Coordinates of N, CA and C in Angstrom, one line a residue:
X487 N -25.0 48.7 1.9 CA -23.5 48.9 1.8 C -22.8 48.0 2.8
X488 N -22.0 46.9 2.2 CA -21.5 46.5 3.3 C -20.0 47.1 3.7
X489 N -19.5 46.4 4.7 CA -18.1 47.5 5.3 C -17.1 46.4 4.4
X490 N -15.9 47.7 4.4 CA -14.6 46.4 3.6 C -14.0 45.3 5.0
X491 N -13.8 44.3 4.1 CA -13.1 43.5 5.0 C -11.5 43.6 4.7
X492 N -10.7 43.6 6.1 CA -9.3 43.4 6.3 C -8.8 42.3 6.5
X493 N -8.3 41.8 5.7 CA -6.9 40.5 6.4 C -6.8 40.6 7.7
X494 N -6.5 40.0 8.7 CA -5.7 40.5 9.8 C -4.6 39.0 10.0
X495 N -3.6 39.7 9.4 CA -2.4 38.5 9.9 C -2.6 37.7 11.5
X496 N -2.4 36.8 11.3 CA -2.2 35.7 12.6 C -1.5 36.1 13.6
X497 N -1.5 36.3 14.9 CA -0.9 36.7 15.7 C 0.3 35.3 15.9
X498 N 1.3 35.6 16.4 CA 2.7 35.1 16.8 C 2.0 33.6 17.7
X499 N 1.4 34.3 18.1 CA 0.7 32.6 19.3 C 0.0 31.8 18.6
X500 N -0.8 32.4 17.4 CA -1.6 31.8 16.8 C -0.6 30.9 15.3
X501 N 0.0 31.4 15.1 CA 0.9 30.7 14.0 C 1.8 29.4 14.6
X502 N 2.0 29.9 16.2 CA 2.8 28.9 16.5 C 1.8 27.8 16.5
X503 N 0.5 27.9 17.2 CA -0.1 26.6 17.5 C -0.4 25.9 16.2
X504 N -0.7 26.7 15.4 CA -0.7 25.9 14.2 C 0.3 25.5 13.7
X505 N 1.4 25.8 13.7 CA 2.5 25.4 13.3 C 2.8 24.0 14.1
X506 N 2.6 24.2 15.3 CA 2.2 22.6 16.6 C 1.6 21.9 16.3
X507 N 0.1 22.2 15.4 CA -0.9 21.3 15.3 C -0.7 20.5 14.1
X508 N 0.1 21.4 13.0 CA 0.4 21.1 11.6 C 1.3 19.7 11.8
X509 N 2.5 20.4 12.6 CA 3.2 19.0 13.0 C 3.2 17.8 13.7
X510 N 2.1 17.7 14.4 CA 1.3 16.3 15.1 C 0.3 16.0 13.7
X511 N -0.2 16.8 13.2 CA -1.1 15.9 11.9 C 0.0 15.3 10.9
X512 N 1.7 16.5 10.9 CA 2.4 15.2 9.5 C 2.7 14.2 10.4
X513 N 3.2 14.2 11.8 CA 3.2 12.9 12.6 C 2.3 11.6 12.3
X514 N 1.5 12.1 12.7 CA 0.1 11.2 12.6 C -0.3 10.6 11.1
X515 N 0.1 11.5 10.3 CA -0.3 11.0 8.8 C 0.9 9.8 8.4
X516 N 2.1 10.3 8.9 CA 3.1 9.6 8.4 C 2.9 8.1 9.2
X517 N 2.7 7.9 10.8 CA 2.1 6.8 10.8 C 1.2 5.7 10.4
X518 N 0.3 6.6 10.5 CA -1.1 5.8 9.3 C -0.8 5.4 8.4
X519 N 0.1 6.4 7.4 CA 0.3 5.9 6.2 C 1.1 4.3 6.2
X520 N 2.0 4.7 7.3 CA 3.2 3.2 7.5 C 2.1 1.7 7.7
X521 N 1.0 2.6 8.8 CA 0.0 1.0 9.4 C -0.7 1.0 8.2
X522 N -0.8 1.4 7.0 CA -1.8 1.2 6.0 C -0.8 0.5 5.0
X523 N 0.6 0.7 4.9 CA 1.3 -0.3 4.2 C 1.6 -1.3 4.8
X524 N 2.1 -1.3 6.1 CA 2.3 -2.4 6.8 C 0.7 -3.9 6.7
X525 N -0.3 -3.2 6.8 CA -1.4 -4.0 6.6 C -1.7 -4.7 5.2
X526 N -1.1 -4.1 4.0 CA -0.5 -4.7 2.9 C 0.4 -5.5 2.7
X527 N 1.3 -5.0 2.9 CA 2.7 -5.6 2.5 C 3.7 -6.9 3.8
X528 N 2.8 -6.8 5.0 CA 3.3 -7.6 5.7 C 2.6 -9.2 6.5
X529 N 2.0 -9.1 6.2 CA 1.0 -10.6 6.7 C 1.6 -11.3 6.5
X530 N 2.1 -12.3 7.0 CA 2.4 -13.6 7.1 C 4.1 -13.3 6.4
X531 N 4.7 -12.1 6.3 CA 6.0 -11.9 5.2 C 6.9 -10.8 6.1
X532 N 7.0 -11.4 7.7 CA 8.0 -10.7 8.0 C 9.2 -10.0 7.2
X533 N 9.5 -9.1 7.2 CA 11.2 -8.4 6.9 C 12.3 -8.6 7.9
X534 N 13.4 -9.3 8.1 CA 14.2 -9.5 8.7 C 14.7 -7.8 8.6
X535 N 15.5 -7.2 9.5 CA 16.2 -6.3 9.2 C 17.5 -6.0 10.3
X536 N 18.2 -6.6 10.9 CA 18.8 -6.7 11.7 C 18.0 -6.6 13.1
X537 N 18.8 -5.7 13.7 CA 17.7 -5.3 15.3 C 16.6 -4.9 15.4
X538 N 16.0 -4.7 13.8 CA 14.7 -4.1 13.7 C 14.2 -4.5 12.6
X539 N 13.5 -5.5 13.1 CA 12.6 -6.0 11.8 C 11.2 -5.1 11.3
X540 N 10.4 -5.8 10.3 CA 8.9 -5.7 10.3 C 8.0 -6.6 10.3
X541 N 7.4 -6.8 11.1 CA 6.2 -7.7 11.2 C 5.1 -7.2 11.8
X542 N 4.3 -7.7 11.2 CA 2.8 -7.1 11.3 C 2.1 -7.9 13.1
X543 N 1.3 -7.3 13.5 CA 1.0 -7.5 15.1 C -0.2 -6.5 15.4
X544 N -1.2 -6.7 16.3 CA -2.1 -6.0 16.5 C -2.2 -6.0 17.7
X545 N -2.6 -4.5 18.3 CA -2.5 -4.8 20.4 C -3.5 -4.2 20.5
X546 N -5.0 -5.1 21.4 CA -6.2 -4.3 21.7 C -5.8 -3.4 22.9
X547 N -5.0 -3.3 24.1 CA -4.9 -2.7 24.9 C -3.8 -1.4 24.6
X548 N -3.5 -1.1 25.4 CA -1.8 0.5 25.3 C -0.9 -0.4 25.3
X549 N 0.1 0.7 26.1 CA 1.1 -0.1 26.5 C 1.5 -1.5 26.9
X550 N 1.9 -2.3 26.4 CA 2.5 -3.5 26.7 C 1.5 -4.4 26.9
X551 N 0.2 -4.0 26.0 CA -1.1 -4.9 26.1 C -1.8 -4.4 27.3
X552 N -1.5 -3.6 28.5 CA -2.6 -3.5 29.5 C -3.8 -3.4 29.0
X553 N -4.6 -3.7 29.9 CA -5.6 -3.2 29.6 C -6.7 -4.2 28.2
X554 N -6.0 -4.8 28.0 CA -6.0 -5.7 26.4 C -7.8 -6.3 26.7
X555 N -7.8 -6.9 27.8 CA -9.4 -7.0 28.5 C -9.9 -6.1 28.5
X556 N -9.7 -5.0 28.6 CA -11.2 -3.6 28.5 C -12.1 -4.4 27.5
X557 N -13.3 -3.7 27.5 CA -14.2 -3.7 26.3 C -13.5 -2.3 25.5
X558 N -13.4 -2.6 24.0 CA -13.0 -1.5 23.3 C -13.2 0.0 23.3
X559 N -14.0 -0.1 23.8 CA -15.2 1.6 23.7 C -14.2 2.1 24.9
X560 N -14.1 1.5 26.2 CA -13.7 2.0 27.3 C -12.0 2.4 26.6
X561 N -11.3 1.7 25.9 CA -10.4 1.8 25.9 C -10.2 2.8 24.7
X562 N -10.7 3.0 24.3 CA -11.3 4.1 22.5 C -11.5 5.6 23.6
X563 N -12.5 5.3 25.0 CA -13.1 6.6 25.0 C -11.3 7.4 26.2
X564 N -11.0 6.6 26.9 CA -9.8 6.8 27.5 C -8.8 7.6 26.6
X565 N -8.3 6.8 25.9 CA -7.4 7.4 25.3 C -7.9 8.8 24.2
X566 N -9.1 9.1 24.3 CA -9.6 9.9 23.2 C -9.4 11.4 24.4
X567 N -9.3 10.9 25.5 CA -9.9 11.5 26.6 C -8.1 11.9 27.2
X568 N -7.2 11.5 27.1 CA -5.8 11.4 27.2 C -5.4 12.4 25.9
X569 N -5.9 11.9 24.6 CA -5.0 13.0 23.4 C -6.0 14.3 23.6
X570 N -7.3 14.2 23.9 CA -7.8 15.7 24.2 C -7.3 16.8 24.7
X571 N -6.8 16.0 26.0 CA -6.2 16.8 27.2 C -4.5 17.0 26.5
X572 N -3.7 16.1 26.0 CA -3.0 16.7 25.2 C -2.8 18.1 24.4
X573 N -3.5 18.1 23.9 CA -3.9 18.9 22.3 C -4.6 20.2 23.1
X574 N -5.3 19.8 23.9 CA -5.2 21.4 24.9 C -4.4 21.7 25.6
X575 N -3.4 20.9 26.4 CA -2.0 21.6 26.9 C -1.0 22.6 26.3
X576 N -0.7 21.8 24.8 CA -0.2 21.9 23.7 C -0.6 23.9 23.4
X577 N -2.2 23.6 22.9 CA -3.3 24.9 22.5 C -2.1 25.8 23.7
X578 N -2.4 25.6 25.2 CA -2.6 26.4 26.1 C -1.4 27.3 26.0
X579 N -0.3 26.0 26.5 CA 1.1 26.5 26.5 C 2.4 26.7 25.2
X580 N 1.6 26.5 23.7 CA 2.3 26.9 22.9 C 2.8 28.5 22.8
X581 N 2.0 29.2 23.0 CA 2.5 30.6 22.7 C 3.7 31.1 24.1
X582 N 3.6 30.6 24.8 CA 4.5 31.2 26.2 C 5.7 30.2 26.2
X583 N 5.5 29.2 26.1 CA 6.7 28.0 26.0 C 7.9 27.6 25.1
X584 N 9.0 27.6 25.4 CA 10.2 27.5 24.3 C 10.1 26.2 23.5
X585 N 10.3 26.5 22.4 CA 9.9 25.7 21.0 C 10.0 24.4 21.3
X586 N 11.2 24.0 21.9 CA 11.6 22.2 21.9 C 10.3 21.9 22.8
X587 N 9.5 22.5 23.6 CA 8.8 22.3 24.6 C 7.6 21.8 23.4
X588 N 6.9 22.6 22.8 CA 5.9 22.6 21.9 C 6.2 21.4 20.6
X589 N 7.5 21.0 20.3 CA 7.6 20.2 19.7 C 7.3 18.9 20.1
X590 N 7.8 18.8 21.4 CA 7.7 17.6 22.5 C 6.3 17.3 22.5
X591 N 5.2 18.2 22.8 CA 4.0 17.9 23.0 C 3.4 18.0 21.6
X592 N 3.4 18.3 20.5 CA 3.4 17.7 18.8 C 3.7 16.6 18.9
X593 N 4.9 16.0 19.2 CA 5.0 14.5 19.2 C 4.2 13.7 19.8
X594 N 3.8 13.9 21.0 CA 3.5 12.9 21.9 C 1.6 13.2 21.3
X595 N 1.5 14.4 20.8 CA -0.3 14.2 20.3 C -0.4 13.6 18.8
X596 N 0.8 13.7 18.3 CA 0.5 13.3 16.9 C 0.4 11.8 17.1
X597 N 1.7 11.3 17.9 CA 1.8 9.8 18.0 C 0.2 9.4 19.1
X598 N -0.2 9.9 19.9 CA -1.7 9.7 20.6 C -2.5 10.1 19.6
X599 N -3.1 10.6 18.4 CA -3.8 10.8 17.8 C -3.8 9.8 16.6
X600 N -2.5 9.5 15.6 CA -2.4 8.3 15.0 C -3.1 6.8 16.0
X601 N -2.7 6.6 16.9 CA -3.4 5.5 17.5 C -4.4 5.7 18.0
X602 N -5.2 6.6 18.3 CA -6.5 6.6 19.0 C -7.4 6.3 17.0
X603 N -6.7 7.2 16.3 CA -7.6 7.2 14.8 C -7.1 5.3 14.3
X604 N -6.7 5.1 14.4 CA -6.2 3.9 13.9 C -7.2 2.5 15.1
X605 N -7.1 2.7 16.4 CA -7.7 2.4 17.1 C -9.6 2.2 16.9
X606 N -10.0 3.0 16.5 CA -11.2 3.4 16.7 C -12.3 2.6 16.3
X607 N -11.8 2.2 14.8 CA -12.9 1.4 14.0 C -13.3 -0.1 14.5
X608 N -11.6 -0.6 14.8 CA -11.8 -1.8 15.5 C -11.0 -2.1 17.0
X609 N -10.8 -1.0 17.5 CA -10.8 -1.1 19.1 C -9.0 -2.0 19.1
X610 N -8.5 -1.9 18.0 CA -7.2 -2.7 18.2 C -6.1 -1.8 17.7
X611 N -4.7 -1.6 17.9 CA -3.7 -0.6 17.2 C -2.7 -1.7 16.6
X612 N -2.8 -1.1 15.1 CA -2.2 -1.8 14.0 C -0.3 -2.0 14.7
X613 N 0.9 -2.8 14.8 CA 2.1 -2.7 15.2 C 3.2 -3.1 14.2
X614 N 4.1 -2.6 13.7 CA 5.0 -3.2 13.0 C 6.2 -3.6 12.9
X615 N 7.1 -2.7 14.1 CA 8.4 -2.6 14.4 C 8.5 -3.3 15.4
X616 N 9.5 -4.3 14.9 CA 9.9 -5.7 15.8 C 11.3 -6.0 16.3
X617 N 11.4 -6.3 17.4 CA 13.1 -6.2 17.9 C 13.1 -7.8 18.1
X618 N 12.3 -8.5 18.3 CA 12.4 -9.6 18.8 C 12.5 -9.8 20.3
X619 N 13.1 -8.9 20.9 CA 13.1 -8.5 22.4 C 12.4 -8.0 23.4
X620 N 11.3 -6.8 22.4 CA 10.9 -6.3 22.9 C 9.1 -6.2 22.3
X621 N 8.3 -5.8 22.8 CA 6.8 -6.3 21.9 C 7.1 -5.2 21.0
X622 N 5.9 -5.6 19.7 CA 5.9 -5.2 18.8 C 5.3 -3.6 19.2
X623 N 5.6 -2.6 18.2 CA 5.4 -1.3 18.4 C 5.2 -0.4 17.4
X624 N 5.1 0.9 17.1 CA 4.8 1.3 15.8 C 5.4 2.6 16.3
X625 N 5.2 3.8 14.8 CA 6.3 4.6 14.6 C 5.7 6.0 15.1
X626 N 3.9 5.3 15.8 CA 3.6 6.9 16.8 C 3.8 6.4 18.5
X627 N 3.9 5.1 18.8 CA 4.4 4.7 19.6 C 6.2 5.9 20.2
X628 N 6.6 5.3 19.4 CA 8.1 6.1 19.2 C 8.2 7.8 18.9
X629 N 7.1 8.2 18.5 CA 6.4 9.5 19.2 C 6.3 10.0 20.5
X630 N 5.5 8.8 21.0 CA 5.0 9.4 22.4 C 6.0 9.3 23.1
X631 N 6.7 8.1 23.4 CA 7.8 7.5 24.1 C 8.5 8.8 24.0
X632 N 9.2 9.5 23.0 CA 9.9 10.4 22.4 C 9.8 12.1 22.9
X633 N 8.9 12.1 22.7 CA 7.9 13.1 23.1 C 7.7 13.5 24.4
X634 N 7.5 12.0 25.2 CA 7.5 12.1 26.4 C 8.9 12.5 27.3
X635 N 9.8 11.5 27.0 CA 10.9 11.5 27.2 C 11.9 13.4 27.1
X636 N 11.2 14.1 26.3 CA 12.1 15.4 26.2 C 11.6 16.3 26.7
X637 N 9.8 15.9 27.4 CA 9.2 16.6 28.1 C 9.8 16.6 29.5
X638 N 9.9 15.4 29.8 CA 10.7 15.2 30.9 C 12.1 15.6 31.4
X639 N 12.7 15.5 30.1 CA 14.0 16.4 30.4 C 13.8 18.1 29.8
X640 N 13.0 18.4 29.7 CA 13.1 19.7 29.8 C 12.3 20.4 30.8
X641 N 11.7 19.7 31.4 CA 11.2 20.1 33.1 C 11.8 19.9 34.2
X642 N 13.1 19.3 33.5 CA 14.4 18.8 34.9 C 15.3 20.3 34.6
X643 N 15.2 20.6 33.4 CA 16.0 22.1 33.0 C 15.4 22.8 33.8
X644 N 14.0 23.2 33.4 CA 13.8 24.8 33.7 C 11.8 24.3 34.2
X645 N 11.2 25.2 34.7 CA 10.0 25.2 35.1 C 9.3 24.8 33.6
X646 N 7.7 24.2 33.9 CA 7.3 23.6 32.8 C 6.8 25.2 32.4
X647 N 6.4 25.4 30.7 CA 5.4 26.3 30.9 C 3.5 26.7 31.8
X648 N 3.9 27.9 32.5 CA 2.5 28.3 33.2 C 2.8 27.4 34.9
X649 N 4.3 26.9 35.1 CA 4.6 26.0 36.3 C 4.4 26.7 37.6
X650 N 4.3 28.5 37.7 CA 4.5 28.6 38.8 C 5.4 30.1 38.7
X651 N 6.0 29.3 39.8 CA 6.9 30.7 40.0 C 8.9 30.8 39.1
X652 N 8.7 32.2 39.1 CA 9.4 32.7 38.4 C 11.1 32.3 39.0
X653 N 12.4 32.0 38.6 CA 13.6 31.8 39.3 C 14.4 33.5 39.5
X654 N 14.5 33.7 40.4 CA 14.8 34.8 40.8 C 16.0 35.1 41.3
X655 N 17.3 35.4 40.7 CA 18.5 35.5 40.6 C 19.2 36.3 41.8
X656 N 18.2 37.2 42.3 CA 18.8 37.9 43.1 C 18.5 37.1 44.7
X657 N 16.9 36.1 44.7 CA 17.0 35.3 45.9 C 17.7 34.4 45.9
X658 N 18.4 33.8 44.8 CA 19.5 32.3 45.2 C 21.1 32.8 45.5
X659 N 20.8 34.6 45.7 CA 22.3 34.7 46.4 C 22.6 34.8 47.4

């Protein structure tokens, strides 16, 4: 005889992270998808588009090419090693942390996770979005940057989640 089995609905923490994780994978998909048309549709056939063109470009290194000299693997195992640690922040502090917080770090792992997967095969990240001004960049790039950026300003608001100590209204009088 075996015993019945019960559903047991998702607990509130658990729906959030997945609801976190769900939104760094449409991040991530939505880039891919763009560096998989961009690698079609753009070779040698820039798009003018005012301050923002398209042109196709490829960067073996991160940011602004650093790093462009590693050997690949080093630079594949780093960053794999960077969205890890992400994606368990994210895990950690999704259930305790206020939403724009958990969105911020969605962003910044979807956009680290489209380029580490895009990265991997051939150690280089696909780039499409061109200012002329500024190096070429792509649309998980503008993730992290993004991502990063609201992380930052919402740790200038209030304590990060799991930061410490509590603000205590009755000691700042």
């Amino acid at each position: 005889m075996t015993a019945p089995t019960t559903a047991v609905a998702p607990s509130g923490a658990l729906k959030r992270r997945t609801g976190l994780l769900a939104l760094a994978a449409v991040l991530a998909g939505t880039d891919l998808a763009i560096k998989a048309w961009a690698e079609r549709a753009l070779p040698g056939s820039p798009v003018e588009g005012g301050p923002l063109g398209l042109e196709l470009a490829f960067n073996s290194g991160v940011a602004f090419s650093f790093a462009s000299d590693a050997p690949a693997w080093t630079v594949v195992a780093v960053t794999a090693l960077i969205t890890t640690a992400v994606a368990v922040v994210l895990w950690r502090t999704a259930a305790a942390s206020r939403r724009l917080w958990g969105v911020a770090l969605a962003a910044v792992l979807g956009g680290a996770a489209a380029n580490l997967i895009d990265r991997a095969p051939d150690g280089r990240v696909t780039d499409y979005l061109h200012t002329g001004w500024w190096p070429t960049f792509n649309l998980a790039d503008v993730f992290i940057v993004g991502g990063g950026l609201l992380l930052l300003a919402l740790s200038w608001r209030e304590n990060p989640p799991g930061g410490g100590t509590e603000r205590n209204s009755s000691a700042q009088q």
